[in-house]
Amino acid sequence: MSENTNAFTMAQQQFDQVADLLSLNQQIREMLRFPLREYHLRIPIRMDDGNIRVFQGYRVQHNDARGPAKGGIRFHPAETADTVRALAMWMTWKCAVADIPLGGGKGGIVVDPATLSNGEKERLCRAFVRSLWREIGPRQDVPAPDVGSNPQMMGWMMDEYSIITGQYTPGVITGKPVGGGGSLGRREATGYGVIYTVRETMKHLKIDSTKTTAAVQGFGNVAQHAAEGFIKILGGKVICVSYWDRDDRTSYTVSKDDGIDIDFLTSITDQYGSINKDQAVSAGYKIEDGDAWITKKVDVLIPAALEGQINADSVKKIHDGVKILAEGANGPTTPEADVVLKDSGIFLIPDFLCNAGGVTTSYFEGVQNDMNFYWTKAEVLEKLDDKMTQAFVAVYEMSCSQNVYMRDAAYMVAIDKVVKAMELRGWL
Ligand code: NAD
C-alpha cells in the first residue's frame, strides 16, 4: 500500500495516537478530529486581459475555544480543502503550545501567485475578503500570511475589511507591513523562533552551537531567517539550502561546504524564495538535486518548505550523524517517517512548537494594534524568545516526565489546554 501523504489524515492520525495515550473520551475526539467551521469560496476577479477568472478559496476554523481562530492564508496551486483543514488543526495546537490566547484557523486560495500581476493579486486579496468578511474579525478569526502571500497582501486585505466595516480595523489580520499596522520583528519571527528552540535543544544536549552545521530545505521566509539565525545567533554554519525552481519545475539544493553567505544568497532570491542559480554557480555554489539537502552530514536538519517532505523514502537518506531535526515547515514529516525517526535517536523539535514564532509575533501584532502603541524590534524579539523558550521547556519537561517522543509531548501539552478551555466554556 502506498504511503498516505494526505495532510488532514496525517494530522488526524497524529491526534488519534495522542488521544489514545491520554485516553480521551469520544466526545472530545469528535470535537477535535474535525474543524468547527469551514467556508468554501468561489472568487471571481477581472484579470488584466479583461476576462473574468474564478478562483477556489477556503477558510477553515478548527477550534476557537481558547480565543479567535488564527492562521495564515496560503496562495498555492496545489492547495486543497484537506491541506487547509490540517493546517487549521495544527494552528490550534500551535497556539496552545505557545500559550497564546488564540484558536486554530487557516485559509487558502488555489493559485500560483507568481502568475498574477500586482493588480490581479490586489483584486484577488480584496475579493477574498469581500467573500469572507462576515466570518473574520479581531474577535472571530484573524488571518495572516503563509506560503505565497506577503505583508503587502495583508495590507490590502486589512484595507478592504476596514472599508466594508467603515472602521479602521488593523487587528483583523496580522503580518501587515510595518507602518501599516504591522509589528517589527514579524518578518524574522518564525525563522528566529526555530533557532531559539534549536538553541534550547543544544543546551539540553550539551552541544556547542558554534561548532555545528545545518542543512535547510526551502529558502522562503522561514528558511531564510532560520538560516540567518543559525549563522548569526548560534554562530554555526549552514552548508546548504534548497528551493523550488519555477522555470525548471523541479527543486534544487544550493550548497557550499564551507558555509553559505546568507546575505549574498538572499540578495539573489526572489520574493517567492527562488534562487537565481546562474548567479549562485558564478559565486562558487554547487547545484544538486532537490533531495540532496536531506542526505548531508550535518548536526541539524531544518525542513522549512512544505508538508510531507520527510517521508518513508526520504527518511532513510538522513545521515547517521544528524542530531536534531527542527521542523520549520508545518507537517514536514509523514507518520511513517515519524516511526523511523522515533527510533533513530534524532532529537525532534516538532513543527507546531518549532515554528510557533510566527503566530506568537502575530499575536504581539494584534496586542499592539489593540493598544495602538508599538514596541521596538528588540522588545518584540525579547518577548518572542521568552515565549519560545517557555514553550520549549514545557514540551521538553512533558517528554521527560511521560517518557514520550517530543511530538507526542507537544500534543499532550496542547490538547490538555484546548480540552480545559472547552470544559471551562461548557462545551463538554
Ligand atoms: P515561502 O513561500 O516564503 O517559502 C517556501 C520556500 O519553499 C520557497 O523557497 C520555495 O522555493 C521552497 N519550496 C517549495 N517547494 C519546495 C520543494 N519541493 N523543495 C524545496 N524547496 C521547496 O513560505 P514560508 O512562509 O517560508 O513557509 C514555509 C513553511 O513554513 C510552510 O510549511 C509554512 O506553512 C510554514 N510556516 C510559515 C510561517 C510564516 O510565518 N511564514 C509560520 C509557521 C509555519
PDB file of C-alpha atoms in Angstrom, residues 96-226:
ATOM      1  CA  ALA A  96      -1.964  26.242  22.711  1.00  0.00           C
ATOM      2  CA  VAL A  97       1.680  25.130  22.927  1.00  0.00           C
ATOM      3  CA  ALA A  98       2.892  28.715  22.541  1.00  0.00           C
ATOM      4  CA  ASP A  99       0.379  29.607  25.259  1.00  0.00           C
ATOM      5  CA  ILE A 100      -1.192  32.483  23.368  1.00  0.00           C
ATOM      6  CA  PRO A 101      -4.961  33.042  23.746  1.00  0.00           C
ATOM      7  CA  LEU A 102      -5.949  32.110  20.202  1.00  0.00           C
ATOM      8  CA  GLY A 103      -7.515  29.164  18.400  1.00  0.00           C
ATOM      9  CA  GLY A 104      -6.685  27.487  15.102  1.00  0.00           C
ATOM     10  CA  GLY A 105      -7.673  28.526  11.597  1.00  0.00           C
ATOM     11  CA  LYS A 106      -6.215  28.543   8.100  1.00  0.00           C
ATOM     12  CA  GLY A 107      -7.071  29.762   4.642  1.00  0.00           C
ATOM     13  CA  GLY A 108      -6.017  29.055   1.118  1.00  0.00           C
ATOM     14  CA  ILE A 109      -6.507  30.110  -2.467  1.00  0.00           C
ATOM     15  CA  VAL A 110      -5.707  27.736  -5.318  1.00  0.00           C
ATOM     16  CA  VAL A 111      -3.349  29.882  -7.379  1.00  0.00           C
ATOM     17  CA  ASP A 112       0.296  30.345  -8.217  1.00  0.00           C
ATOM     18  CA  PRO A 113       0.724  33.992  -7.165  1.00  0.00           C
ATOM     19  CA  ALA A 114       3.788  34.333  -9.374  1.00  0.00           C
ATOM     20  CA  THR A 115       1.487  34.085 -12.418  1.00  0.00           C
ATOM     21  CA  LEU A 116      -0.566  37.130 -11.315  1.00  0.00           C
ATOM     22  CA  SER A 117       0.229  40.788 -11.928  1.00  0.00           C
ATOM     23  CA  ASN A 118       0.317  43.074  -8.911  1.00  0.00           C
ATOM     24  CA  GLY A 119      -3.116  44.441  -9.816  1.00  0.00           C
ATOM     25  CA  GLU A 120      -4.589  40.935 -10.151  1.00  0.00           C
ATOM     26  CA  LYS A 121      -3.104  39.966  -6.784  1.00  0.00           C
ATOM     27  CA  GLU A 122      -4.644  43.019  -5.138  1.00  0.00           C
ATOM     28  CA  ARG A 123      -8.067  42.319  -6.689  1.00  0.00           C
ATOM     29  CA  LEU A 124      -7.882  38.684  -5.558  1.00  0.00           C
ATOM     30  CA  CYS A 125      -6.969  39.678  -1.972  1.00  0.00           C
ATOM     31  CA  ARG A 126      -9.791  42.214  -1.819  1.00  0.00           C
ATOM     32  CA  ALA A 127     -12.315  39.789  -3.358  1.00  0.00           C
ATOM     33  CA  PHE A 128     -11.318  37.083  -0.841  1.00  0.00           C
ATOM     34  CA  VAL A 129     -12.158  39.499   1.998  1.00  0.00           C
ATOM     35  CA  ARG A 130     -15.448  40.570   0.359  1.00  0.00           C
ATOM     36  CA  SER A 131     -16.486  36.889   0.294  1.00  0.00           C
ATOM     37  CA  LEU A 132     -15.449  36.216   3.850  1.00  0.00           C
ATOM     38  CA  TRP A 133     -15.648  39.429   5.875  1.00  0.00           C
ATOM     39  CA  ARG A 134     -18.644  38.357   7.993  1.00  0.00           C
ATOM     40  CA  GLU A 135     -16.753  35.306   9.244  1.00  0.00           C
ATOM     41  CA  ILE A 136     -13.476  37.015  10.207  1.00  0.00           C
ATOM     42  CA  GLY A 137     -12.606  39.837  12.609  1.00  0.00           C
ATOM     43  CA  PRO A 138     -10.317  40.665  15.542  1.00  0.00           C
ATOM     44  CA  ARG A 139     -12.602  38.721  17.916  1.00  0.00           C
ATOM     45  CA  GLN A 140     -13.576  35.955  15.446  1.00  0.00           C
ATOM     46  CA  ASP A 141     -10.810  34.836  13.180  1.00  0.00           C
ATOM     47  CA  VAL A 142      -7.583  36.649  12.374  1.00  0.00           C
ATOM     48  CA  PRO A 143      -5.804  35.592   9.148  1.00  0.00           C
ATOM     49  CA  ALA A 144      -2.099  36.147   8.371  1.00  0.00           C
ATOM     50  CA  PRO A 145       0.398  35.436   5.576  1.00  0.00           C
ATOM     51  CA  ASP A 146       1.663  31.964   4.710  1.00  0.00           C
ATOM     52  CA  VAL A 147       3.245  30.320   1.676  1.00  0.00           C
ATOM     53  CA  GLY A 148       2.760  32.557  -1.362  1.00  0.00           C
ATOM     54  CA  SER A 149       1.366  35.572   0.497  1.00  0.00           C
ATOM     55  CA  ASN A 150       3.160  38.580   1.949  1.00  0.00           C
ATOM     56  CA  PRO A 151       2.730  41.737   4.095  1.00  0.00           C
ATOM     57  CA  GLN A 152       1.527  43.875   1.177  1.00  0.00           C
ATOM     58  CA  MET A 153      -1.278  41.386   0.509  1.00  0.00           C
ATOM     59  CA  MET A 154      -2.257  41.515   4.197  1.00  0.00           C
ATOM     60  CA  GLY A 155      -2.322  45.317   3.949  1.00  0.00           C
ATOM     61  CA  TRP A 156      -4.816  45.141   1.054  1.00  0.00           C
ATOM     62  CA  MET A 157      -6.981  42.664   2.939  1.00  0.00           C
ATOM     63  CA  MET A 158      -6.986  44.829   6.089  1.00  0.00           C
ATOM     64  CA  ASP A 159      -7.902  47.861   3.970  1.00  0.00           C
ATOM     65  CA  GLU A 160     -10.805  46.048   2.276  1.00  0.00           C
ATOM     66  CA  TYR A 161     -12.172  44.884   5.633  1.00  0.00           C
ATOM     67  CA  SER A 162     -11.850  48.405   7.073  1.00  0.00           C
ATOM     68  CA  ILE A 163     -13.680  49.890   4.059  1.00  0.00           C
ATOM     69  CA  ILE A 164     -16.518  47.351   4.311  1.00  0.00           C
ATOM     70  CA  THR A 165     -16.988  47.792   8.064  1.00  0.00           C
ATOM     71  CA  GLY A 166     -16.386  51.540   7.983  1.00  0.00           C
ATOM     72  CA  GLN A 167     -13.805  51.297  10.753  1.00  0.00           C
ATOM     73  CA  TYR A 168     -10.028  51.157  10.653  1.00  0.00           C
ATOM     74  CA  THR A 169      -9.500  47.617  11.928  1.00  0.00           C
ATOM     75  CA  PRO A 170      -5.812  46.661  11.855  1.00  0.00           C
ATOM     76  CA  GLY A 171      -6.449  43.749  14.236  1.00  0.00           C
ATOM     77  CA  VAL A 172      -8.446  41.825  11.595  1.00  0.00           C
ATOM     78  CA  ILE A 173      -5.260  40.449  10.062  1.00  0.00           C
ATOM     79  CA  THR A 174      -1.605  40.180  11.047  1.00  0.00           C
ATOM     80  CA  GLY A 175       1.642  40.110   9.130  1.00  0.00           C
ATOM     81  CA  LYS A 176       0.817  43.593   7.802  1.00  0.00           C
ATOM     82  CA  PRO A 177       3.595  45.872   6.556  1.00  0.00           C
ATOM     83  CA  VAL A 178       5.456  47.828   9.219  1.00  0.00           C
ATOM     84  CA  GLY A 179       3.998  51.344   9.165  1.00  0.00           C
ATOM     85  CA  GLY A 180       0.630  49.882   8.104  1.00  0.00           C
ATOM     86  CA  GLY A 181      -0.198  48.282  11.442  1.00  0.00           C
ATOM     87  CA  GLY A 182       2.489  45.587  11.250  1.00  0.00           C
ATOM     88  CA  SER A 183       4.894  44.616  14.012  1.00  0.00           C
ATOM     89  CA  LEU A 184       8.628  44.974  13.858  1.00  0.00           C
ATOM     90  CA  GLY A 185      10.233  41.540  14.070  1.00  0.00           C
ATOM     91  CA  ARG A 186       7.334  39.705  12.366  1.00  0.00           C
ATOM     92  CA  ARG A 187       9.409  39.065   9.230  1.00  0.00           C
ATOM     93  CA  GLU A 188      12.150  37.294  11.177  1.00  0.00           C
ATOM     94  CA  ALA A 189       9.868  35.780  13.823  1.00  0.00           C
ATOM     95  CA  THR A 190       9.212  32.261  12.521  1.00  0.00           C
ATOM     96  CA  GLY A 191      12.801  31.573  11.468  1.00  0.00           C
ATOM     97  CA  TYR A 192      14.297  33.088  14.619  1.00  0.00           C
ATOM     98  CA  GLY A 193      11.761  31.165  16.716  1.00  0.00           C
ATOM     99  CA  VAL A 194      13.026  27.958  15.078  1.00  0.00           C
ATOM    100  CA  ILE A 195      16.536  28.950  16.121  1.00  0.00           C
ATOM    101  CA  TYR A 196      15.548  29.739  19.729  1.00  0.00           C
ATOM    102  CA  THR A 197      14.193  26.180  20.044  1.00  0.00           C
ATOM    103  CA  VAL A 198      17.358  24.763  18.421  1.00  0.00           C
ATOM    104  CA  ARG A 199      19.436  26.776  20.910  1.00  0.00           C
ATOM    105  CA  GLU A 200      17.450  25.353  23.853  1.00  0.00           C
ATOM    106  CA  THR A 201      17.809  21.828  22.465  1.00  0.00           C
ATOM    107  CA  MET A 202      21.568  22.262  22.140  1.00  0.00           C
ATOM    108  CA  LYS A 203      21.724  23.426  25.766  1.00  0.00           C
ATOM    109  CA  HIS A 204      19.996  20.222  26.883  1.00  0.00           C
ATOM    110  CA  LEU A 205      22.131  18.043  24.634  1.00  0.00           C
ATOM    111  CA  LYS A 206      25.262  19.950  25.728  1.00  0.00           C
ATOM    112  CA  ILE A 207      26.233  20.794  22.146  1.00  0.00           C
ATOM    113  CA  ASP A 208      28.434  23.808  21.385  1.00  0.00           C
ATOM    114  CA  SER A 209      26.395  25.606  18.707  1.00  0.00           C
ATOM    115  CA  THR A 210      29.429  27.381  17.230  1.00  0.00           C
ATOM    116  CA  LYS A 211      30.781  24.024  16.093  1.00  0.00           C
ATOM    117  CA  THR A 212      27.603  22.865  14.376  1.00  0.00           C
ATOM    118  CA  THR A 213      26.388  22.681  10.796  1.00  0.00           C
ATOM    119  CA  ALA A 214      22.886  22.704   9.327  1.00  0.00           C
ATOM    120  CA  ALA A 215      21.105  21.825   6.089  1.00  0.00           C
ATOM    121  CA  VAL A 216      17.905  23.700   5.290  1.00  0.00           C
ATOM    122  CA  GLN A 217      15.072  22.795   2.926  1.00  0.00           C
ATOM    123  CA  GLY A 218      13.426  25.824   1.324  1.00  0.00           C
ATOM    124  CA  PHE A 219      14.604  29.422   1.057  1.00  0.00           C
ATOM    125  CA  GLY A 220      11.467  31.456   1.696  1.00  0.00           C
ATOM    126  CA  ASN A 221      10.523  33.492   4.746  1.00  0.00           C
ATOM    127  CA  VAL A 222      11.036  30.764   7.348  1.00  0.00           C
ATOM    128  CA  ALA A 223      14.109  29.150   5.810  1.00  0.00           C
ATOM    129  CA  GLN A 224      15.948  32.432   5.152  1.00  0.00           C
ATOM    130  CA  HIS A 225      15.569  33.642   8.718  1.00  0.00           C
ATOM    131  CA  ALA A 226      16.243  30.220  10.223  1.00  0.00           C
TER     132      ALA A 226
END
